mmCIF file of C-alpha atoms in Angstrom:
data_model
loop_
_atom_site.group_PDB
_atom_site.id
_atom_site.type_symbol
_atom_site.label_atom_id
_atom_site.label_comp_id
_atom_site.label_asym_id
_atom_site.label_seq_id
_atom_site.Cartn_x
_atom_site.Cartn_y
_atom_site.Cartn_z
ATOM 1 C CA MET A 1 10.940 -7.157 6.236
ATOM 2 C CA GLY A 2 11.629 -8.433 3.431
ATOM 3 C CA ASP A 3 14.336 -11.667 3.902
ATOM 4 C CA ARG A 4 12.851 -16.068 4.030
ATOM 5 C CA HIS A 5 10.414 -14.941 6.632
ATOM 6 C CA GLU A 6 8.364 -12.599 5.206
ATOM 7 C CA LEU A 7 7.921 -14.822 2.036
ATOM 8 C CA ALA A 8 7.193 -17.944 5.238
ATOM 9 C CA GLY A 9 4.917 -15.895 7.385
ATOM 10 C CA PHE A 10 3.201 -14.431 3.228
ATOM 11 C CA LEU A 11 3.136 -18.180 2.119
ATOM 12 C CA ARG A 12 1.134 -19.595 5.692
ATOM 13 C CA SER A 13 -1.491 -16.022 6.170
ATOM 14 C CA ARG A 14 -2.320 -17.177 2.180
ATOM 15 C CA ARG A 15 -2.445 -20.724 3.033
ATOM 16 C CA GLY A 16 -4.817 -20.022 5.858
ATOM 17 C CA ARG A 17 -7.049 -18.012 3.538
ATOM 18 C CA ILE A 18 -8.053 -20.898 1.045
ATOM 19 C CA THR A 19 -10.340 -23.059 1.528
ATOM 20 C CA PRO A 20 -10.687 -26.625 0.821
ATOM 21 C CA GLN A 21 -13.904 -26.454 -1.062
ATOM 22 C CA THR A 22 -12.367 -23.331 -2.960
ATOM 23 C CA ALA A 23 -9.395 -25.738 -3.360
ATOM 24 C CA GLY A 24 -11.936 -28.970 -4.558
ATOM 25 C CA ILE A 25 -10.543 -30.545 -1.785
ATOM 26 C CA ALA A 26 -12.481 -32.687 0.310
ATOM 27 C CA ALA A 27 -12.294 -31.735 3.958
ATOM 28 C CA GLY A 28 -13.817 -34.377 6.838
ATOM 29 C CA PRO A 29 -16.425 -33.607 9.565
ATOM 30 C CA ARG A 30 -13.591 -33.323 12.630
ATOM 31 C CA ARG A 31 -11.225 -30.987 10.353
ATOM 32 C CA ARG A 32 -9.596 -28.179 12.336
ATOM 33 C CA VAL A 33 -7.046 -26.746 10.449
ATOM 34 C CA ARG A 34 -7.480 -23.201 9.617
ATOM 35 C CA GLY A 35 -8.147 -23.130 5.527
ATOM 36 C CA LEU A 36 -5.170 -25.233 3.837
ATOM 37 C CA ARG A 37 -3.018 -27.952 5.758
ATOM 38 C CA ARG A 38 0.013 -28.551 3.655
ATOM 39 C CA GLU A 39 0.646 -32.146 2.316
ATOM 40 C CA GLU A 40 -2.430 -29.727 0.999
ATOM 41 C CA VAL A 41 -1.123 -27.002 -1.087
ATOM 42 C CA ALA A 42 2.318 -29.656 -1.347
ATOM 43 C CA GLN A 43 -0.142 -31.418 -3.661
ATOM 44 C CA LEU A 44 -1.973 -28.630 -5.506
ATOM 45 C CA ALA A 45 1.648 -27.231 -6.163
ATOM 46 C CA GLY A 46 3.480 -30.463 -7.067
ATOM 47 C CA ILE A 47 6.188 -29.797 -4.899
ATOM 48 C CA SER A 48 7.357 -32.161 -1.931
ATOM 49 C CA VAL A 49 6.234 -31.510 1.331
ATOM 50 C CA GLU A 50 9.542 -31.268 3.096
ATOM 51 C CA TYR A 51 9.779 -28.759 1.177
ATOM 52 C CA TYR A 52 6.806 -26.396 1.507
ATOM 53 C CA GLN A 53 7.580 -27.092 4.890
ATOM 54 C CA ARG A 54 10.765 -26.180 4.785
ATOM 55 C CA LEU A 55 9.525 -22.416 2.968
ATOM 56 C CA GLU A 56 6.677 -21.768 5.612
ATOM 57 C CA GLN A 57 9.590 -21.841 8.411
ATOM 58 C CA GLY A 58 12.306 -19.637 6.385
ATOM 59 C CA ARG A 59 13.840 -22.856 6.089
ATOM 60 C CA ALA A 60 14.033 -22.762 2.634
ATOM 61 C CA ALA A 61 15.561 -20.274 0.139
ATOM 62 C CA ARG A 62 16.426 -18.953 -3.538
ATOM 63 C CA PRO A 63 12.749 -20.987 -5.740
ATOM 64 C CA SER A 64 12.714 -21.189 -8.638
ATOM 65 C CA PRO A 65 10.134 -19.656 -10.261
ATOM 66 C CA GLU A 66 8.889 -22.082 -11.843
ATOM 67 C CA VAL A 67 8.129 -23.370 -7.908
ATOM 68 C CA LEU A 68 6.651 -20.183 -7.126
ATOM 69 C CA ASP A 69 3.567 -20.322 -10.450
ATOM 70 C CA ALA A 70 2.852 -23.762 -9.200
ATOM 71 C CA LEU A 71 2.668 -22.289 -5.433
ATOM 72 C CA ALA A 72 0.688 -18.643 -6.580
ATOM 73 C CA ALA A 73 -1.774 -20.915 -8.714
ATOM 74 C CA ALA A 74 -1.883 -23.408 -5.977
ATOM 75 C CA LEU A 75 -2.757 -20.524 -3.161
ATOM 76 C CA ARG A 76 -5.283 -18.849 -5.944
ATOM 77 C CA LEU A 77 -3.325 -15.354 -6.303
ATOM 78 C CA ASP A 78 -4.318 -13.232 -8.139
ATOM 79 C CA ASP A 79 -1.395 -10.645 -9.901
ATOM 80 C CA VAL A 80 -0.751 -8.644 -7.573
ATOM 81 C CA GLU A 81 -0.141 -10.680 -5.381
ATOM 82 C CA ARG A 82 1.988 -12.655 -7.592
ATOM 83 C CA GLU A 83 4.330 -9.745 -8.129
ATOM 84 C CA HIS A 84 4.619 -10.256 -4.310
ATOM 85 C CA LEU A 85 5.582 -13.863 -4.121
ATOM 86 C CA ARG A 86 8.046 -13.127 -6.654
ATOM 87 C CA THR A 87 9.476 -9.784 -4.599
ATOM 88 C CA LEU A 88 9.235 -11.812 -1.297
ATOM 89 C CA ALA A 89 11.431 -14.880 -3.442
ATOM 90 C CA VAL A 90 14.861 -13.027 -5.150
ATOM 91 C CA ARG A 91 18.023 -14.526 -4.928
ATOM 92 C CA GLU A 92 19.906 -10.710 -3.791
ATOM 93 C CA ARG A 93 19.061 -7.544 -2.768
ATOM 94 C CA PRO A 94 19.990 -4.319 -2.835
ATOM 95 C CA ARG A 95 23.071 -3.380 -0.113
ATOM 96 C CA ARG A 96 20.713 0.789 0.664
ATOM 97 C CA ALA A 97 17.203 0.846 -0.445
ATOM 98 C CA ALA A 98 16.939 3.279 -2.727
ATOM 99 C CA ARG A 99 16.311 6.702 -1.237
ATOM 100 C CA PRO A 100 12.949 8.366 -3.334
ATOM 101 C CA GLN A 101 14.215 11.342 -4.165
ATOM 102 C CA ASP A 102 11.682 15.383 -4.295
ATOM 103 C CA ALA A 103 9.907 15.520 -6.151
ATOM 104 C CA ARG A 104 11.152 17.368 -9.475
ATOM 105 C CA PRO A 105 11.465 20.655 -10.051
ATOM 106 C CA GLU A 106 8.533 19.970 -13.693
ATOM 107 C CA LEU A 107 6.359 18.251 -11.629
ATOM 108 C CA THR A 108 6.240 21.318 -8.875
ATOM 109 C CA ARG A 109 5.655 23.606 -12.195
ATOM 110 C CA MET A 110 2.982 21.493 -13.644
ATOM 111 C CA LEU A 111 1.102 20.627 -10.244
ATOM 112 C CA ASP A 112 0.640 24.554 -9.903
ATOM 113 C CA LEU A 113 -1.003 24.272 -13.229
ATOM 114 C CA ILE A 114 -3.467 21.793 -13.097
ATOM 115 C CA HIS A 115 -6.374 23.449 -11.222
ATOM 116 C CA THR A 116 -8.077 20.623 -9.710
ATOM 117 C CA PRO A 117 -6.119 18.880 -6.163
ATOM 118 C CA ALA A 118 -2.797 17.278 -7.374
ATOM 119 C CA MET A 119 0.285 15.639 -5.440
ATOM 120 C CA VAL A 120 3.750 14.091 -5.918
ATOM 121 C CA ILE A 121 3.575 11.349 -3.042
ATOM 122 C CA ASP A 122 6.260 8.435 -2.575
ATOM 123 C CA ASP A 123 6.175 4.944 -1.235
ATOM 124 C CA ARG A 124 5.866 5.789 2.065
ATOM 125 C CA PHE A 125 2.686 8.126 1.204
ATOM 126 C CA ASP A 126 4.594 10.921 2.039
ATOM 127 C CA VAL A 127 4.028 14.136 0.532
ATOM 128 C CA LEU A 128 7.194 15.285 -1.956
ATOM 129 C CA ALA A 129 4.986 18.023 -2.821
ATOM 130 C CA ALA A 130 0.570 19.113 -3.128
ATOM 131 C CA ASN A 131 -0.267 22.008 -4.916
ATOM 132 C CA ALA A 132 -2.485 24.809 -3.864
ATOM 133 C CA VAL A 133 -5.915 22.984 -3.442
ATOM 134 C CA ALA A 134 -5.166 19.705 -2.282
ATOM 135 C CA ALA A 135 -3.516 21.652 0.029
ATOM 136 C CA ARG A 136 -6.725 23.062 1.129
ATOM 137 C CA LEU A 137 -8.226 20.158 0.956
ATOM 138 C CA PHE A 138 -6.261 17.673 3.245
ATOM 139 C CA ALA A 139 -5.008 20.748 5.641
ATOM 140 C CA LEU A 140 -1.350 20.843 3.633
ATOM 141 C CA ASP A 141 0.938 22.930 5.284
ATOM 142 C CA THR A 142 2.673 23.548 3.094
ATOM 143 C CA ALA A 143 5.294 25.491 4.391
ATOM 144 C CA SER A 144 6.307 23.113 6.931
ATOM 145 C CA PRO A 145 10.100 21.791 7.007
ATOM 146 C CA VAL A 146 8.424 18.413 7.814
ATOM 147 C CA ARG A 147 6.906 16.300 5.671
ATOM 148 C CA ALA A 148 3.421 15.635 5.839
ATOM 149 C CA ASN A 149 2.268 11.662 6.093
ATOM 150 C CA LEU A 150 -0.976 10.383 4.923
ATOM 151 C CA ALA A 151 -1.097 6.944 6.500
ATOM 152 C CA ARG A 152 0.098 8.976 10.349
ATOM 153 C CA ARG A 153 -2.075 10.859 9.322
ATOM 154 C CA LEU A 154 -5.196 8.451 8.269
ATOM 155 C CA PHE A 155 -4.244 5.751 10.624
ATOM 156 C CA LEU A 156 -3.472 8.285 13.783
ATOM 157 C CA ASP A 157 -5.548 10.970 13.440
ATOM 158 C CA SER A 158 -9.070 10.804 15.201
ATOM 159 C CA GLY A 159 -10.452 13.066 13.071
ATOM 160 C CA SER A 160 -9.410 11.001 9.233
ATOM 161 C CA ARG A 161 -12.337 8.146 10.103
ATOM 162 C CA ASN A 162 -14.634 12.043 9.125
ATOM 163 C CA PHE A 163 -13.311 13.169 7.013
ATOM 164 C CA TYR A 164 -12.707 9.496 4.601
ATOM 165 C CA VAL A 165 -16.669 8.933 4.218
ATOM 166 C CA GLU A 166 -15.289 4.810 2.578
ATOM 167 C CA TRP A 167 -12.127 5.172 5.729
ATOM 168 C CA ASP A 168 -12.332 0.970 6.128
ATOM 169 C CA ASP A 169 -11.311 0.306 3.005
ATOM 170 C CA VAL A 170 -8.701 3.489 2.015
ATOM 171 C CA ALA A 171 -7.232 1.807 5.637
ATOM 172 C CA ALA A 172 -6.556 -1.317 4.122
ATOM 173 C CA ALA A 173 -5.577 -0.264 0.966
ATOM 174 C CA THR A 174 -2.572 2.098 2.026
ATOM 175 C CA ALA A 175 -1.721 -0.896 4.278
ATOM 176 C CA GLY A 176 -1.952 -3.446 1.149
ATOM 177 C CA GLN A 177 -0.005 -0.509 -0.577
ATOM 178 C CA LEU A 178 2.955 -0.579 2.481
ATOM 179 C CA ARG A 179 3.167 -4.054 2.529
ATOM 180 C CA VAL A 180 4.249 -4.492 -0.782
ATOM 181 C CA ALA A 181 6.939 -1.283 -0.980
ATOM 182 C CA ALA A 182 8.497 -3.307 2.567
ATOM 183 C CA GLY A 183 8.822 -6.071 0.222
ATOM 184 C CA LEU A 184 10.875 -4.124 -2.178
ATOM 185 C CA HIS A 185 12.696 -2.138 -0.037
ATOM 186 C CA PRO A 186 13.730 -4.838 2.800
ATOM 187 C CA GLN A 187 15.519 -2.210 4.215
ATOM 188 C CA ASP A 188 14.267 1.067 3.676
ATOM 189 C CA ALA A 189 15.015 2.492 7.487
ATOM 190 C CA GLU A 190 12.138 5.355 8.117
ATOM 191 C CA LEU A 191 10.040 2.971 5.843
ATOM 192 C CA ALA A 192 10.409 -0.099 9.198
ATOM 193 C CA GLY A 193 9.582 3.160 11.483
ATOM 194 C CA LEU A 194 7.426 4.004 9.756
ATOM 195 C CA VAL A 195 5.071 0.550 9.935
ATOM 196 C CA ARG A 196 6.541 -0.132 13.885
ATOM 197 C CA GLU A 197 5.005 3.619 14.539
ATOM 198 C CA LEU A 198 1.439 3.175 12.490
ATOM 199 C CA GLY A 199 1.861 -0.090 14.105
ATOM 200 C CA ASP A 200 1.556 1.158 17.935
ATOM 201 C CA GLY A 201 -0.290 3.300 17.074
ATOM 202 C CA SER A 202 -3.516 2.255 16.399
ATOM 203 C CA GLU A 203 -5.046 -1.582 16.846
ATOM 204 C CA THR A 204 -6.520 -1.264 13.321
ATOM 205 C CA PHE A 205 -2.849 -1.180 11.226
ATOM 206 C CA ARG A 206 -1.353 -3.443 13.407
ATOM 207 C CA ARG A 207 -4.402 -5.680 12.505
ATOM 208 C CA LEU A 208 -4.060 -5.266 9.151
ATOM 209 C CA TRP A 209 -1.173 -5.611 8.677
ATOM 210 C CA ASN A 210 -0.520 -9.424 10.500
ATOM 211 C CA ALA A 211 -3.121 -10.263 7.768
ATOM 212 C CA ARG A 212 -0.711 -9.569 5.354
ATOM 213 C CA GLU A 213 -3.405 -8.387 2.612
ATOM 214 C CA VAL A 214 -1.465 -6.539 -0.632
ATOM 215 C CA ASP A 215 -2.522 -4.199 -2.908
ATOM 216 C CA VAL A 216 -1.232 -1.149 -5.024
ATOM 217 C CA ARG A 217 -3.733 0.946 -6.748
ATOM 218 C CA THR A 218 -3.631 3.106 -9.960
ATOM 219 C CA SER A 219 -7.471 4.360 -10.149
ATOM 220 C CA GLY A 220 -10.426 4.860 -8.447
ATOM 221 C CA THR A 221 -13.030 6.907 -6.265
ATOM 222 C CA LYS A 222 -12.622 8.468 -2.357
ATOM 223 C CA SER A 223 -15.109 10.263 -1.592
ATOM 224 C CA PHE A 224 -13.730 13.203 1.639
ATOM 225 C CA ARG A 225 -16.137 15.559 3.723
ATOM 226 C CA HIS A 226 -14.974 18.498 4.352
ATOM 227 C CA PRO A 227 -15.848 20.963 7.148
ATOM 228 C CA ALA A 228 -17.434 23.471 4.789
ATOM 229 C CA LEU A 229 -17.764 21.633 1.380
ATOM 230 C CA GLY A 230 -19.468 18.467 2.428
ATOM 231 C CA THR A 231 -19.457 15.238 1.667
ATOM 232 C CA ILE A 232 -17.428 15.570 -2.576
ATOM 233 C CA THR A 233 -16.330 12.602 -5.092
ATOM 234 C CA PHE A 234 -12.630 12.758 -6.947
ATOM 235 C CA CYS A 235 -12.318 9.784 -9.118
ATOM 236 C CA TYR A 236 -8.430 9.153 -9.135
ATOM 237 C CA GLU A 237 -5.501 8.546 -11.226
ATOM 238 C CA ASN A 238 -1.637 8.062 -10.072
ATOM 239 C CA PHE A 239 0.890 8.067 -12.176
ATOM 240 C CA VAL A 240 4.024 6.750 -12.173
ATOM 241 C CA PRO A 241 6.705 10.453 -13.194
ATOM 242 C CA ALA A 242 9.942 8.505 -15.041
ATOM 243 C CA GLY A 243 13.420 8.605 -13.571
ATOM 244 C CA ASP A 244 11.657 7.486 -9.340
ATOM 245 C CA PRO A 245 9.588 4.639 -9.511
ATOM 246 C CA ARG A 246 8.661 5.547 -6.166
ATOM 247 C CA GLN A 247 7.237 8.679 -6.364
ATOM 248 C CA ARG A 248 3.776 8.411 -7.860
ATOM 249 C CA LEU A 249 1.875 11.907 -8.652
ATOM 250 C CA VAL A 250 -1.296 11.818 -8.259
ATOM 251 C CA VAL A 251 -4.370 13.376 -10.002
ATOM 252 C CA LEU A 252 -7.702 13.933 -8.576
ATOM 253 C CA VAL A 253 -10.631 14.587 -11.394
ATOM 254 C CA PRO A 254 -14.411 16.552 -9.994
ATOM 255 C CA ALA A 255 -16.364 13.011 -10.165
ATOM 256 C CA ALA A 256 -19.635 14.115 -13.132
ATOM 257 C CA ASN A 257 -21.643 16.138 -10.949
ATOM 258 C CA GLY A 258 -21.884 19.431 -9.839
ATOM 259 C CA ALA A 259 -21.874 19.712 -6.136
ATOM 260 C CA THR A 260 -18.180 18.573 -6.121
ATOM 261 C CA GLU A 261 -16.841 20.587 -9.244
ATOM 262 C CA ALA A 262 -17.833 23.304 -7.870
ATOM 263 C CA ALA A 263 -16.314 22.815 -4.198
ATOM 264 C CA VAL A 264 -13.189 22.483 -6.694
ATOM 265 C CA HIS A 265 -13.733 26.324 -7.608
ATOM 266 C CA LEU A 266 -14.341 27.292 -3.979
ATOM 267 C CA LEU A 267 -11.418 25.646 -3.292
ATOM 268 C CA ALA A 268 -9.319 27.429 -5.557
ATOM 269 C CA THR A 269 -10.279 30.453 -4.910
ATOM 270 C CA TRP A 270 -9.552 29.906 -1.432
ATOM 271 C CA ALA A 271 -6.417 29.180 -2.372
ATOM 272 C CA ARG A 272 -5.651 32.192 -4.240
ATOM 273 C CA ALA A 273 -6.933 34.595 -2.129
ATOM 274 C CA GLU A 274 -3.941 33.054 -0.046
ATOM 275 C CA PRO A 275 -0.657 35.126 -0.162
ATOM 276 C CA GLY A 276 1.765 33.088 -2.058
ATOM 277 C CA SER A 277 0.937 29.019 -2.600
ATOM 278 C CA PRO A 278 4.212 27.721 -3.892
ATOM 279 C CA ALA A 279 2.954 23.959 -4.066
ATOM 280 C CA GLU A 280 7.245 22.789 -2.899
ATOM 281 C CA ARG A 281 6.927 21.516 1.174
#
């Protein structure tokens, strides 16, 4: 992950997505190429066909920032895709991946003071800490020595398709966020192992991963089907804690309807009734 072959694959996938009409190019009736031709991308970006071909074949390294900007414009990349392109093209990479740290004690104490589902996850979707309400909502075993992984549950647990109301959207976003993390940390062996495990166990994940889409989610809405509470909807916000950019503090706020607010109250009541509900795993 993360070498010049990843850059090559990403360029090919973006080129295949752009139609000649979208790029303002007249397409003849006998056109057989899916998306743009290499020479068309090169022309739009103002670079030689030979150099662009080398980029797509993984035989060229260190494209300049100007070339990357030109390619991003030619391929109609959005902000997340542009950043991913730059990440894949960086000249030097760390010898060892920076391992996500445990959630700080201050964060776990903060989680206990939040009365709505909240957790700390890393960019592999490992749950580093969760408050009691989140543990009840996601059925997390906070006493287990093995960390729960939300991506593994999403793709490998058959019950997740019923739990997540918008399962297809959540699956695509999760695969896209893992792709971003893999680009940033190509030598993270645990992340690479997770990707292989998900690919081996889920045809949907393999399809999404091979599409090379990238995504970053900082806020939005999610709906869940809880076995006892029915469908409940939250607005979520992701925050990056100071000191570890690979972590996210995720807070789920009940949508402005009485049903979800009442459900959260019940979750909190059930959590308080349990003997001990620490935020740390």
